Coordinates of C-alpha atoms and ligand atoms in Angstrom, one line a residue:
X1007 CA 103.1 110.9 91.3
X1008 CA 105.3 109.1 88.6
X1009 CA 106.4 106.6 90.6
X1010 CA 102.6 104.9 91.3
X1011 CA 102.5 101.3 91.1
X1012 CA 106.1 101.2 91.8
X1013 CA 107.3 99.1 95.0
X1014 CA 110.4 100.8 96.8
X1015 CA 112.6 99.2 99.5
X1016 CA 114.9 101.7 101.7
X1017 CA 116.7 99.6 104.8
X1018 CA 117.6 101.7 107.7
X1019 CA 114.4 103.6 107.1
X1020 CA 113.1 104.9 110.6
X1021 CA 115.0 107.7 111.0
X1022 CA 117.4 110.1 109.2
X1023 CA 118.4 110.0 105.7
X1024 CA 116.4 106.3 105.1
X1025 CA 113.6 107.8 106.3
X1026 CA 113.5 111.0 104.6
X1027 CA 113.7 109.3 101.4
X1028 CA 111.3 107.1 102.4
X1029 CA 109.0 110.2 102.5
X1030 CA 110.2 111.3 99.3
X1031 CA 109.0 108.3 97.2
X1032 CA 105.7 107.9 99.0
X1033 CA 105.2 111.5 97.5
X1034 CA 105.3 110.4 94.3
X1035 CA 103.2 107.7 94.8
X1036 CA 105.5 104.9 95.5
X1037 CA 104.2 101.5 97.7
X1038 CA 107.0 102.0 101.0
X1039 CA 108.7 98.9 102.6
X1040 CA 110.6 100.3 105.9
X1041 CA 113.2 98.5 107.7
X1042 CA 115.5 99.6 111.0
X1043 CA 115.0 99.5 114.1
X1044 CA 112.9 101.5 116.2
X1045 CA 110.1 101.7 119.3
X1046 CA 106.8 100.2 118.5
X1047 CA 104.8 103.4 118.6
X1048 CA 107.4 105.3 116.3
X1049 CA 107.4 102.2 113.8
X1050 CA 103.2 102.3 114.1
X1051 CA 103.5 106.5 113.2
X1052 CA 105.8 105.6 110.3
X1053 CA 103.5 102.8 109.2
X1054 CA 100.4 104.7 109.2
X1055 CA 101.9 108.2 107.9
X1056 CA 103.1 106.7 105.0
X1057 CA 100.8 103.4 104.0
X1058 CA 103.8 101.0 104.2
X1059 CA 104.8 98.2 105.4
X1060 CA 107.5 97.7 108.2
X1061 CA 109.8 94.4 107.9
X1062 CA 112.2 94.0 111.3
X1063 CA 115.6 92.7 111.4
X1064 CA 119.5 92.7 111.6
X1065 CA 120.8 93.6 108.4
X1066 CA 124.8 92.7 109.4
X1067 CA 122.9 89.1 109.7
X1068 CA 122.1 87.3 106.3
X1069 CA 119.7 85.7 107.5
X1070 CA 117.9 89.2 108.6
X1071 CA 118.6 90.2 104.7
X1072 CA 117.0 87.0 103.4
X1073 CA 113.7 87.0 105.4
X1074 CA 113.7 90.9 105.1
X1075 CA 113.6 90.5 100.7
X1076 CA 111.3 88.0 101.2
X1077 CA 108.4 89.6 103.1
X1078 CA 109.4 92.8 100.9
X1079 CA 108.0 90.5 97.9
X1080 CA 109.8 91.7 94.5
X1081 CA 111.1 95.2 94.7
X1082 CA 111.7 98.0 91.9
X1083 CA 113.5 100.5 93.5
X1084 CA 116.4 99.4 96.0
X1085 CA 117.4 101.9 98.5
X1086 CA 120.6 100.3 100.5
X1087 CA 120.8 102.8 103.1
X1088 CA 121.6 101.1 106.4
X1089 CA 124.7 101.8 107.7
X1090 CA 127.0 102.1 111.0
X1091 CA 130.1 103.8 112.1
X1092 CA 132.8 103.1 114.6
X1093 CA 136.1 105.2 115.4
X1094 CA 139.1 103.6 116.7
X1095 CA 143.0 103.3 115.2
X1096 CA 143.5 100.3 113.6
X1097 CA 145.7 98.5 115.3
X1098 CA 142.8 98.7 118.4
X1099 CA 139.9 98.1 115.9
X1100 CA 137.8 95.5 117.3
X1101 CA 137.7 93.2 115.3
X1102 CA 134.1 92.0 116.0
X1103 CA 132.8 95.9 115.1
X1104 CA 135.1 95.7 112.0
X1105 CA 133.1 92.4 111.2
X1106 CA 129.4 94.2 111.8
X1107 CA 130.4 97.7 109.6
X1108 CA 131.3 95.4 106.7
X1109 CA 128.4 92.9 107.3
X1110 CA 125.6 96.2 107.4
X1111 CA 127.5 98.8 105.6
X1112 CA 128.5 96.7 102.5
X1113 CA 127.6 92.7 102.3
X1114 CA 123.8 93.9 103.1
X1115 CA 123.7 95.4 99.9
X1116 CA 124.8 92.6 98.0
X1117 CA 122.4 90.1 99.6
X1118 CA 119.9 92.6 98.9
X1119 CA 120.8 93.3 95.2
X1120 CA 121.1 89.6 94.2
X1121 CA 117.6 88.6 95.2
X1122 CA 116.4 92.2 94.4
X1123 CA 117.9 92.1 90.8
X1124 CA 116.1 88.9 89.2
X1125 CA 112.5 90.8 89.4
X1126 CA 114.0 94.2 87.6
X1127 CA 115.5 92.3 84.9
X1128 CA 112.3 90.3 84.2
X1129 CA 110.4 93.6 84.4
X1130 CA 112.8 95.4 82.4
X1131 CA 112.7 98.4 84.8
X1132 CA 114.5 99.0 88.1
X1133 CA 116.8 101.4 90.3
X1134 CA 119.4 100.3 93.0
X1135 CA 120.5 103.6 95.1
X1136 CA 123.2 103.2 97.3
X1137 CA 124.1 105.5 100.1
X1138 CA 127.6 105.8 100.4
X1139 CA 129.2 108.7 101.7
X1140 CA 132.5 111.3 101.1
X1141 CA 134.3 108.3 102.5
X1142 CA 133.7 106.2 99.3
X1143 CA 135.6 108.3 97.7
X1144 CA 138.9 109.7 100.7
X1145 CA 139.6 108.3 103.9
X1146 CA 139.8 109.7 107.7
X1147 CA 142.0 108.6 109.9
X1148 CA 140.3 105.9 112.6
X1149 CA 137.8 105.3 110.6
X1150 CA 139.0 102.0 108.4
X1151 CA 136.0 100.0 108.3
X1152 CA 133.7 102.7 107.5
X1153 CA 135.6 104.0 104.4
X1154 CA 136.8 100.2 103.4
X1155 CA 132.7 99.5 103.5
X1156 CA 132.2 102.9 101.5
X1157 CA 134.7 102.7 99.0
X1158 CA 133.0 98.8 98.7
X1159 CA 129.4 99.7 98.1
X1160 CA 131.1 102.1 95.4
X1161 CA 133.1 99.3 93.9
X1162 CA 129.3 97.1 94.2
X1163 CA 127.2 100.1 92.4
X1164 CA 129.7 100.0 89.7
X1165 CA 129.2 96.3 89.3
X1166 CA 125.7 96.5 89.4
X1167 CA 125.5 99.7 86.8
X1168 CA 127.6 97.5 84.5
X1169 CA 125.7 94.3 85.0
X1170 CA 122.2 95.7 85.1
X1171 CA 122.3 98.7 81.6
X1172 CA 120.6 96.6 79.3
X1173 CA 117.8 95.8 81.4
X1174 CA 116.3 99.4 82.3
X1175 CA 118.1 99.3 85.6
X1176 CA 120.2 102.0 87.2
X1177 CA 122.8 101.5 90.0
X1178 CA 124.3 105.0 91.5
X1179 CA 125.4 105.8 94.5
X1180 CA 124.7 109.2 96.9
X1181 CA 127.8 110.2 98.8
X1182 CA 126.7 112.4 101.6
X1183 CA 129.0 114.8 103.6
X1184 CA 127.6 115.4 107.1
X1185 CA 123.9 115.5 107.1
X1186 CA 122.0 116.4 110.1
X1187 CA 120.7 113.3 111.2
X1188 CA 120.0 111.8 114.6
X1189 CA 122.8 109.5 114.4
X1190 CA 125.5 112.8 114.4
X1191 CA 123.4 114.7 116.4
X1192 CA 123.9 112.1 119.2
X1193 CA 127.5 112.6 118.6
X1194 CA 127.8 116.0 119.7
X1195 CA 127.8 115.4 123.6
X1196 CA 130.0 112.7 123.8
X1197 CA 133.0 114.9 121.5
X1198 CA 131.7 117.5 123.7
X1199 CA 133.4 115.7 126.7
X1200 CA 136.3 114.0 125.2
X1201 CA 137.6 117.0 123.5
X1202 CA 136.4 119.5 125.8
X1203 CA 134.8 121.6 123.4
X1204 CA 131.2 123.9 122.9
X1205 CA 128.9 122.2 121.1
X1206 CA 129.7 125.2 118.7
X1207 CA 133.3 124.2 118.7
X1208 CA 132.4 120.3 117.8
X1209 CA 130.2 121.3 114.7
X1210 CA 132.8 123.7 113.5
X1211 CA 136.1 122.6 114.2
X1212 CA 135.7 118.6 113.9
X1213 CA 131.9 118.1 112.0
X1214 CA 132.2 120.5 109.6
X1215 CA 135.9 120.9 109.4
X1216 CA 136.3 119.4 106.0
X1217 CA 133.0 120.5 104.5
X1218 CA 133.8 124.0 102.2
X1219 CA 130.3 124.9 102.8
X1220 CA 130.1 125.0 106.8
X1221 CA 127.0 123.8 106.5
X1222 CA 125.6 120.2 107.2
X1223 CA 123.9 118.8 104.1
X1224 CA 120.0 118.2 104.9
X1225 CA 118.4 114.6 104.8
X1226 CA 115.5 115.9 102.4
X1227 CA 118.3 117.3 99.8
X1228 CA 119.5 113.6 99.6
X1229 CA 116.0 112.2 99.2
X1230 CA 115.3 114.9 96.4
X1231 CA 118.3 112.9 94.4
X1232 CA 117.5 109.4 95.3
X1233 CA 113.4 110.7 93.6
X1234 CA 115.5 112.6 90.8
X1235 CA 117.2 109.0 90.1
X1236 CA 114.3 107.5 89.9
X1237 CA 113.1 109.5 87.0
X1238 CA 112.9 108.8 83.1
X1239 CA 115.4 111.5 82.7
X1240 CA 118.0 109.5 84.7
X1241 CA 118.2 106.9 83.2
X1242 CA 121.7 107.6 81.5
X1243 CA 122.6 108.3 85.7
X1244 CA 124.7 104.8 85.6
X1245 CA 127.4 103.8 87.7
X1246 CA 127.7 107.3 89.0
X1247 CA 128.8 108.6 92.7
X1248 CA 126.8 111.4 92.8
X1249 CA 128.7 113.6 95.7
X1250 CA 126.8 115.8 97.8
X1251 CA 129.2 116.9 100.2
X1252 CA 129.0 120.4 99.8
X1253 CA 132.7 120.3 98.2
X1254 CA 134.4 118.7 100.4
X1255 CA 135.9 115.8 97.8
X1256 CA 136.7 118.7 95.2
X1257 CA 139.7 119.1 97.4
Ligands
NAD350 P1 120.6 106.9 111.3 O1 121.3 106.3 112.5 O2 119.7 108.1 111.5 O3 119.7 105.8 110.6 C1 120.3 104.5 110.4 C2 119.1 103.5 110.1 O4 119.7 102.2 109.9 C3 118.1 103.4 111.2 O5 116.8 103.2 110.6 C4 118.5 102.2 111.9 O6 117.5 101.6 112.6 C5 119.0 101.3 110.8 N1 119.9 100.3 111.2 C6 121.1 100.4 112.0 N2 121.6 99.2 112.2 C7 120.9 98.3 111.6 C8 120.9 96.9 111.5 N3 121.9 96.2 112.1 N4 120.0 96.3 110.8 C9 119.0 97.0 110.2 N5 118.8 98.3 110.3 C10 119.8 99.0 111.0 O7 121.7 107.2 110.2 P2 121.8 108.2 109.0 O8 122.7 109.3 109.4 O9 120.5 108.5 108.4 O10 122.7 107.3 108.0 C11 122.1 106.6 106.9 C12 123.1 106.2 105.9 O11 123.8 107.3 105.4 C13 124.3 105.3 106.5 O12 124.6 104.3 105.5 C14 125.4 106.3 106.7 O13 126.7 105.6 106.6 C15 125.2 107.2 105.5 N6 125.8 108.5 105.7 C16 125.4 109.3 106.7 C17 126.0 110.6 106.9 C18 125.7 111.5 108.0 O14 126.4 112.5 108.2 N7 124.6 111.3 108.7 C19 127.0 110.9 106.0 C20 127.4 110.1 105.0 C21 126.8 108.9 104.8

C-alpha cells in the first residue's frame, strides 16, 4: 500500500484502460478521483467499489477541465487518459471531430497539468502519466487527428518531464498497442459489415495486423506500469514513452 495518503486523478476512468488503472492505485492505497462518462448505477458501483469520488464532465470543453481540477482538490498523481478516435481521409475529415480529438485527446492534458502541477512542485512529489498510444510514435493512414493528438501528448510529457525533474515529479507516457477494451470491442461489428469479414478475420487481419504478438495487450498490464511509475524506484522513469505494443513500433 505505498501509495496511502496519495490523491490520484485518472480522466476517462469508467471503463477500460482508465478504469483498470484506477483499480490499480486504489490497491495500493491511493484516494481515487474518477471522471467519464457513464450510467448512474455503473458510476454508483465504481464509486462504492473503490471509495472514490466521481467528478462529471466534457473534457474536449475547458470549462469541463477547469471545474473537473477543481472539485478533484490538489492532485499527486495525474492520469491523463481520456481519449477518442475517429477514422476518415483527410481531405473528408470533419473538421468539427478533428476539433474534439485535439480538444480531449491532447489540450485536456495540458489544462489538467497546469493547474495539476503547482500542488506537486509545492509538495515536492508528484507523477503525470499520460496514455498515448503506438500512434505517438508512427502513423496509420485515416487516422490524422488521433496520431497528431498522440504524437502531441508525447511532445507535452517531454515538456513536462523537463519542466517538472527538480521537483520530485515524473512525466512519462504509456503507448498502448490494441488493448481489449470496450471501446475496440464495439468496433468489431461495424468492420464486421463494412469489410465483410468474421469477427476472426477483423481481429486478425485489421486489429492485430501490425501487433508481432497477435495478441491484444490487456488493460491491467497497462495499469501494472502506470503503479510501477508511481514507485520510488521510478523516479529516474522521465520523459520516457514507455511502449507496450507488443512490438509493433520495433519495426
Ligand atoms: P474507453 O472508451 O474504454 O474509455 C474512454 C474513457 O474516456 C471513458 O471513461 C469515457 O467515458 C471517457 N471519455 C470519453 N470522452 C470523454 C469526454 N469528452 N470527456 C470526459 N471523458 C470522456 O477507451 P480505452 O480503450 O480505455 O482508451 C483509453 C485511452 O487509451 C485513450 O486515450 C485511448 O486513445 C488510449 N489507447 C487505447 C488503445 C486501445 O486499443 N484501446 C490503444 C492505444 C491507446
Amino acid at each position: 500500500m505505498f501509495l496511502q495518503g496519495k490523491r490520484a486523478l485518472i480522466t476517462g476512468s469508467t471503463s477500460g484502460i482508465g478504469l483498470a488503472i484506477a483499480r490499480g492505485l486504489h490497491a495500493e492505497g491511493a484516494q481515487v478521483v474518477l471522471s467519464g462518462f457513464g450510467d448512474e448505477a455503473t458510476i454508483a458501483a465504481l464509486t462504492a467499489e473503490l471509495s472514490a469520488i466521481h467528478v462529471p464532465g466534457d473534457l474536449s470543453q475547458r470549462e469541463g477541465v477547469e471545474a473537473l481540477m477543481a472539485a478533484a482538490g490538489p492532485i499527486d498523481i495525474l492520469v491523463n487518459n481520456a481519449g477518442a478516435q475517429f477514422v476518415a481521409p483527410v481531405e473528408e475529415f470533419p473538421v468539427e471531430k478533428w476539433d474534439f480529438i485535439i480538444a480531449l485527446n491532447l489540450t485536456a492534458a495540458f489544462h489538467t497539468a497546469r493547474l495539476a502541477v503547482p500542488h506537486m512542485k509545492q509538495a515536492g512529489w508528484g507523477r503525470i502519466i499520460n496514455i498515448a498510444s503506438a500512434h505517438s510514435l508512427t502513423a496509420s493512414p485515416f487516422k490524422s487527428a488521433y496520431v497528431s493528438a498522440k504524437h502531441g501528448l508525447a511532445g507535452l510529457t517531454k515538456t513536462l518531464a523537463l519542466e517538472l525533474a527538480t521537483f520530485g515529479t515524473t512525466a512519462n507516457c504509456i503507448s498502448p498497442g490494441y488493448v481489449w477494451t470496450p471501446l475496440v470491442e464495439n468496433q468489431i461489428p461495424d468492420t464486421m459489415k463494412t469489410r465483410n469479414m468474421t469477427r476472426e478475420e477483423v481481429i486478425r487481419d485489421v486489429m492485430l495486423v501490425r501487433q508481432p504478438t497477435k495478441r491484444f495487450v490487456q488493460p491491467e498490464d497497462i495499469a501494472a506500469m502506470a503503479v510501477f511509475l508511481c514507485r520510488e524506484e521510478a523516479s529516474n522513469f522521465n520523459g520516457s514513452n514507455v511502449s507496450m505494443d507488443g512490438g509493433w513500433t520495433a519495426e
